[in-house]
Structure formats: C-alpha cells, structure tokens
Short mmCIF file of C-alpha atoms in Angstrom, two decimals:
data_model
loop_
_atom_site.label_atom_id
_atom_site.label_comp_id
_atom_site.label_asym_id
_atom_site.label_seq_id
_atom_site.Cartn_x
_atom_site.Cartn_y
_atom_site.Cartn_z
CA UNK A 769 104.91 141.86 78.77
CA UNK A 770 103.85 138.57 80.41
CA UNK A 771 105.82 137.59 83.52
CA UNK A 772 108.33 134.76 83.05
CA UNK A 773 107.19 131.27 83.97
CA UNK A 774 108.14 130.21 87.53
CA UNK A 775 111.34 128.23 87.97
CA UNK A 776 110.80 124.51 88.22
CA UNK A 777 111.55 124.45 91.91
CA UNK A 778 109.12 127.25 92.63
CA UNK A 779 106.48 125.57 90.47
CA UNK A 780 106.90 122.30 92.38
CA UNK A 781 106.67 124.10 95.75
CA UNK A 782 103.48 125.86 94.60
CA UNK A 783 101.93 122.55 93.54
CA UNK A 784 102.79 120.90 96.88
CA UNK A 785 101.34 123.82 98.79
CA UNK A 786 97.92 122.84 97.35
CA UNK A 787 97.78 119.58 99.23
CA UNK A 788 97.38 115.92 98.36
CA UNK A 789 94.49 113.47 98.53
CA UNK A 790 95.71 109.92 98.81
CA UNK A 791 92.82 107.56 97.87
CA UNK A 792 92.88 103.84 98.70
CA UNK A 793 90.45 101.71 96.68
CA UNK A 794 88.35 98.81 97.85
CA UNK A 795 89.38 95.22 97.23
CA UNK A 796 88.97 93.89 93.68
CA UNK A 797 89.33 97.45 92.29
CA UNK A 798 92.33 99.40 91.02
CA UNK A 799 93.70 102.91 91.48
CA UNK A 800 92.77 103.82 87.97
CA UNK A 801 89.17 102.80 88.49
CA UNK A 802 89.08 105.04 91.54
CA UNK A 803 90.61 107.91 89.62
CA UNK A 804 87.74 107.82 87.19
CA UNK A 805 85.26 108.08 90.06
CA UNK A 806 86.98 110.60 92.29
CA UNK A 807 89.09 112.94 90.17
CA UNK A 808 86.24 114.74 88.36
CA UNK A 809 85.06 116.14 91.70
CA UNK A 810 88.36 118.01 92.08
CA UNK A 811 88.86 119.34 88.62
CA UNK A 812 88.13 122.87 89.89
CA UNK A 813 91.24 122.66 92.16
CA UNK A 814 94.20 121.92 89.89
CA UNK A 815 96.70 122.71 92.71
CA UNK A 816 95.24 119.84 94.75
CA UNK A 817 97.07 116.65 93.78
CA UNK A 818 95.39 113.30 93.73
CA UNK A 819 97.13 109.91 94.23
CA UNK A 820 95.51 106.58 93.44
CA UNK A 821 97.85 103.63 94.21
CA UNK A 822 96.77 100.08 93.40
CA UNK A 823 96.92 97.31 95.96
CA UNK A 824 99.06 94.22 95.43
CA UNK A 825 97.64 91.13 93.74
CA UNK A 826 96.32 88.57 96.20
CA UNK A 827 94.79 85.08 95.90
CA UNK A 828 91.51 84.61 97.68
CA UNK A 829 90.35 81.03 97.11
CA UNK A 830 90.05 80.69 93.40
CA UNK A 831 90.03 84.43 92.88
CA UNK A 832 93.01 86.63 91.98
CA UNK A 833 92.38 90.27 92.89
CA UNK A 834 93.84 93.45 94.22
CA UNK A 835 93.66 93.64 98.04
CA UNK A 836 95.56 95.62 100.69
CA UNK A 837 95.41 92.82 103.21
CA UNK A 838 93.65 89.49 103.87
CA UNK A 839 89.94 89.37 103.23
CA UNK A 840 87.83 87.79 106.09
CA UNK A 841 84.34 86.45 105.64
CA UNK A 842 81.65 88.98 104.91
CA UNK A 843 79.69 90.74 106.10
CA UNK A 844 82.13 92.74 108.17
CA UNK A 845 80.74 93.30 111.66
CA UNK A 846 81.82 95.34 114.68
CA UNK A 847 83.66 92.20 115.96
CA UNK A 848 85.29 90.95 112.74
CA UNK A 849 88.94 89.99 113.27
CA UNK A 850 91.59 90.66 110.66
CA UNK A 851 95.16 89.39 110.38
CA UNK A 852 96.67 92.44 112.07
CA UNK A 853 100.14 91.58 110.87
CA UNK A 854 98.97 91.87 107.28
CA UNK A 855 97.14 95.13 108.15
CA UNK A 856 100.32 96.55 109.69
CA UNK A 857 102.30 95.62 106.57
CA UNK A 858 99.85 97.52 104.47
CA UNK A 859 100.01 100.46 106.88
CA UNK A 860 103.80 100.55 106.48
CA UNK A 861 103.32 100.85 102.68
CA UNK A 862 101.02 103.78 103.14
CA UNK A 863 103.40 105.40 105.64
CA UNK A 864 106.18 105.15 103.06
CA UNK A 865 104.03 107.09 100.65
CA UNK A 866 103.30 109.73 103.28
CA UNK A 867 106.93 110.04 104.34
CA UNK A 868 107.96 110.54 100.72
CA UNK A 869 105.42 113.35 100.34
CA UNK A 870 106.51 115.08 103.56
CA UNK A 871 110.23 114.71 102.55
CA UNK A 872 109.34 116.36 99.22
CA UNK A 873 107.95 119.38 101.00
CA UNK A 874 104.24 118.71 101.42
CA UNK A 875 102.97 119.96 104.80
CA UNK A 876 101.44 116.93 106.69
CA UNK A 877 98.31 119.04 107.50
CA UNK A 878 97.72 119.36 103.73
CA UNK A 879 97.68 115.57 103.26
CA UNK A 880 94.38 113.65 103.34
CA UNK A 881 94.22 109.85 103.51
CA UNK A 882 90.92 108.51 102.25
CA UNK A 883 89.42 105.27 101.04
CA UNK A 884 86.50 103.05 100.28
CA UNK A 885 85.61 99.80 102.04
CA UNK A 886 88.85 97.93 102.60
CA UNK A 887 90.68 101.05 101.44
CA UNK A 888 88.77 103.08 104.12
CA UNK A 889 89.83 100.53 106.73
CA UNK A 890 93.48 100.91 105.67
CA UNK A 891 93.12 104.67 105.52
CA UNK A 892 92.00 104.98 109.16
CA UNK A 893 94.51 102.43 110.36
CA UNK A 894 97.33 104.38 108.65
CA UNK A 895 96.23 107.65 110.16
CA UNK A 896 95.97 106.25 113.66
CA UNK A 897 99.50 104.91 113.52
CA UNK A 898 101.12 107.86 111.65
CA UNK A 899 103.21 109.96 114.08
CA UNK A 900 102.15 113.30 112.59
CA UNK A 901 98.89 115.27 112.45
CA UNK A 902 97.47 115.10 108.93
CA UNK A 903 94.90 117.24 107.18
CA UNK A 904 92.26 114.57 107.59
CA UNK A 905 91.00 111.09 106.92
CA UNK A 906 87.77 110.20 105.01
CA UNK A 907 86.34 106.69 105.35
CA UNK A 908 83.58 105.48 103.01
CA UNK A 909 81.80 102.34 104.05
CA UNK A 910 84.78 101.22 106.08
CA UNK A 911 85.75 99.95 109.51
CA UNK A 912 88.69 99.99 111.94
CA UNK A 913 90.77 96.86 111.20
CA UNK A 914 92.78 96.97 114.39
CA UNK A 915 91.89 95.89 117.88
CA UNK A 916 91.39 98.46 120.65
CA UNK A 917 94.77 97.29 122.09
CA UNK A 918 96.35 99.55 119.53
CA UNK A 919 95.00 102.62 121.25
CA UNK A 920 98.24 103.02 123.25
CA UNK A 921 100.17 103.37 119.93
CA UNK A 922 98.10 106.33 118.75
CA UNK A 923 100.20 109.43 119.39
CA UNK A 924 98.78 112.72 120.63
CA UNK A 925 99.65 114.17 117.20
CA UNK A 926 97.71 111.44 115.35
CA UNK A 927 94.70 112.04 117.60
CA UNK A 928 94.46 115.60 116.23
CA UNK A 929 93.72 114.40 112.64
CA UNK A 930 90.06 115.03 111.89
CA UNK A 931 88.02 112.11 110.45
CA UNK A 932 84.95 112.21 108.12
CA UNK A 933 83.07 108.84 108.04
CA UNK A 934 80.33 107.91 105.60
CA UNK A 935 78.18 104.81 106.07
CA UNK A 936 74.90 103.50 104.74
CA UNK A 937 72.54 101.79 107.13
CA UNK A 938 71.57 99.32 104.34
CA UNK A 939 75.20 98.26 103.80
CA UNK A 940 75.24 94.45 103.57
CA UNK A 941 79.05 94.10 103.07
CA UNK A 942 80.45 96.26 105.86
CA UNK A 943 77.58 96.47 108.30
CA UNK A 944 76.49 99.81 109.68
CA UNK A 945 77.39 98.53 113.16
CA UNK A 946 81.02 98.20 112.07
CA UNK A 947 81.22 101.83 110.91
CA UNK A 948 79.40 103.13 114.00
CA UNK A 949 81.71 101.19 116.30
CA UNK A 950 84.75 102.48 114.47
CA UNK A 951 83.66 106.10 114.89
CA UNK A 952 82.93 105.52 118.59
CA UNK A 953 86.38 104.12 119.02
CA UNK A 954 87.94 107.19 117.49
CA UNK A 955 85.83 109.45 119.72
CA UNK A 956 87.01 107.40 122.77
CA UNK A 957 90.58 108.35 121.64
CA UNK A 958 89.57 111.99 121.70
CA UNK A 959 89.55 112.31 117.90
CA UNK A 960 87.08 114.49 116.01
CA UNK A 961 84.94 112.05 113.93
CA UNK A 962 82.05 113.40 111.84
CA UNK A 963 79.76 110.49 111.05
CA UNK A 964 77.48 110.88 108.06
CA UNK A 965 74.57 108.34 108.11
CA UNK A 966 72.59 107.39 104.99
CA UNK A 967 69.46 105.37 105.94
CA UNK A 968 68.82 103.72 102.56
CA UNK A 969 72.39 103.53 101.22
CA UNK A 970 74.03 100.10 100.66
CA UNK A 971 77.66 99.40 99.92
CA UNK A 972 77.86 102.13 97.36
CA UNK A 973 79.82 105.28 96.51
CA UNK A 974 77.33 107.96 95.64
CA UNK A 975 77.33 111.57 94.43
CA UNK A 976 75.89 113.02 97.64
CA UNK A 977 78.83 111.65 99.63
CA UNK A 978 81.43 112.86 97.21
CA UNK A 979 79.93 116.38 96.98
CA UNK A 980 80.18 116.64 100.81
CA UNK A 981 83.69 115.07 100.79
CA UNK A 982 84.89 117.69 98.26
CA UNK A 983 83.56 120.61 100.33
CA UNK A 984 85.14 119.12 103.46
CA UNK A 985 88.56 118.90 101.71
CA UNK A 986 88.25 122.39 100.23
CA UNK A 987 87.22 123.92 103.59
CA UNK A 988 90.38 122.50 105.29
CA UNK A 989 92.70 123.65 102.56
CA UNK A 990 91.07 127.10 102.28
CA UNK A 991 90.22 126.49 98.58
CA UNK A 992 87.42 128.71 97.22
CA UNK A 993 84.30 126.86 96.33
CA UNK A 994 82.86 129.64 94.25
CA UNK A 995 83.45 127.60 91.04
CA UNK A 996 81.91 124.21 91.62
CA UNK A 997 82.98 121.34 89.40
CA UNK A 998 80.31 119.84 87.30
CA UNK A 999 78.76 116.75 88.83
CA UNK A 1000 79.95 113.57 87.16
CA UNK A 1001 77.30 111.41 85.60
CA UNK A 1002 75.87 108.59 87.80
CA UNK A 1003 77.64 106.09 85.53
CA UNK A 1004 80.98 107.29 86.86
CA UNK A 1005 80.12 106.33 90.43
CA UNK A 1006 80.77 102.95 91.98
CA UNK A 1007 78.15 100.25 92.53
CA UNK A 1008 80.72 98.75 94.81
CA UNK A 1009 80.33 95.21 96.10
CA UNK A 1010 83.84 94.26 97.02
CA UNK A 1011 84.76 91.30 99.17
CA UNK A 1012 86.53 93.54 101.68
#
C-alpha cells in the first residue's frame, strides 16, 4: 500500500528546506524573461524554489522600462555614482522579500540572492546590508552600487555570505574594472568572493556561466548533481544590452 501523502504543513516545510534562489533581472527586462533563461538549469532540483520578481516601471528620458533604481550614464565604471537613496529603497524591497521567506520557515543559509547587471548590483547591495548570513550571492556582469562609506553598515553576519561573481573582460556596458573593483571591495570586508573572468565575453549571460552557477548552488545546498539538467538551447540565453 502506498504511503499517505504528506500533510500540507509537512509538504510546505519540505519544500522550504530545499532552498530559494531569488533572481533580480537587469533593467529593461522582466522577471518572466529571466525565468525562461534561468529556470531550465534547475529543473533537476524540484525542491529548490525560484523567484523572479519584476522591477517597477521607471521613466528614463523618453523610455518607459523596468528598473530597480535610477540609471546613470553608461558605461558603468569603477567610479560611477548612483543615487544611493534610490538604491537603498530598492534594497528595502528585497529585504522585505527575504524577511517574508525567513518568517515562513526558510533557513537564511538556504537563500541565494542573484542577479544580472543592474539586478546583480542590487543583489550584492541587498546582501551587504542584510543582517543575516545567507546561502550566497551571485553577480553576473554587475557592480557594487554603494560607496565604500557603507562598509561600516555591513554586519559580521553579512560578511559571512559567500559571493560568486561573473564578468566578461569585453563588457562594454558594465566595464570589467567595475566588477573587479566590486570584488576587491568585498575582499577588503573579509568576504569570500570567487571572481570568474571571461576574456572575450561582453555584456551577455551565457551557458558556461549558468552551468557553473548551478553547480555552485547545488554544492552549497548538498543537492546531488548526478542527474544533470539538459542544457537549454542558446536561444534561451540573454544577449543582454540593458541600460543599467
């Protein structure tokens, strides 16, 4: 006789035990677009939940697009200045999502905040200012959108969150120097930051990065990688040229 199905509460607890990947898209994109790019890589881990929120609508000149905070001129360099008040407002929105997850029973060390370009910048800012140690943060073609003066606000718990950073040396939107400087800043804080360099990569999200990203998540959650998900076709990846 087959065992009875688990009670709803037990099923919910089991699902939350698998962890959460919160993905923040780049400007001019949506959460659903990101879902199409990222979700296929995690089809072999149904217990791992994926969340793809969409940024609010913003007006940038004559353009109306989704953006987490104000968009400065591009390219983004190591010295680009953002409106930090807007960045902090976006960070608060991310923290509300994280607090809701933790309150629902997800262990903070099973939560991963990740993102591409402007979403990557918001991801690392959110992790730096969150008062708990999270499972990790993955930044794709991003930068740190806060000045070094915020270092004093990074708690000892936040400094324990590991960071995985991907950046192409041919990136013409968020320059390589911006990513390299961001990783150096994290290391100055005593954080573990693995920096993956791609000499010929532009401002793109490619299969090689996402394969490594998946393994990195699985390793931290103790998920078996014996059954690898099929690689999505190249058409499902992003030729991403956002405004940041």
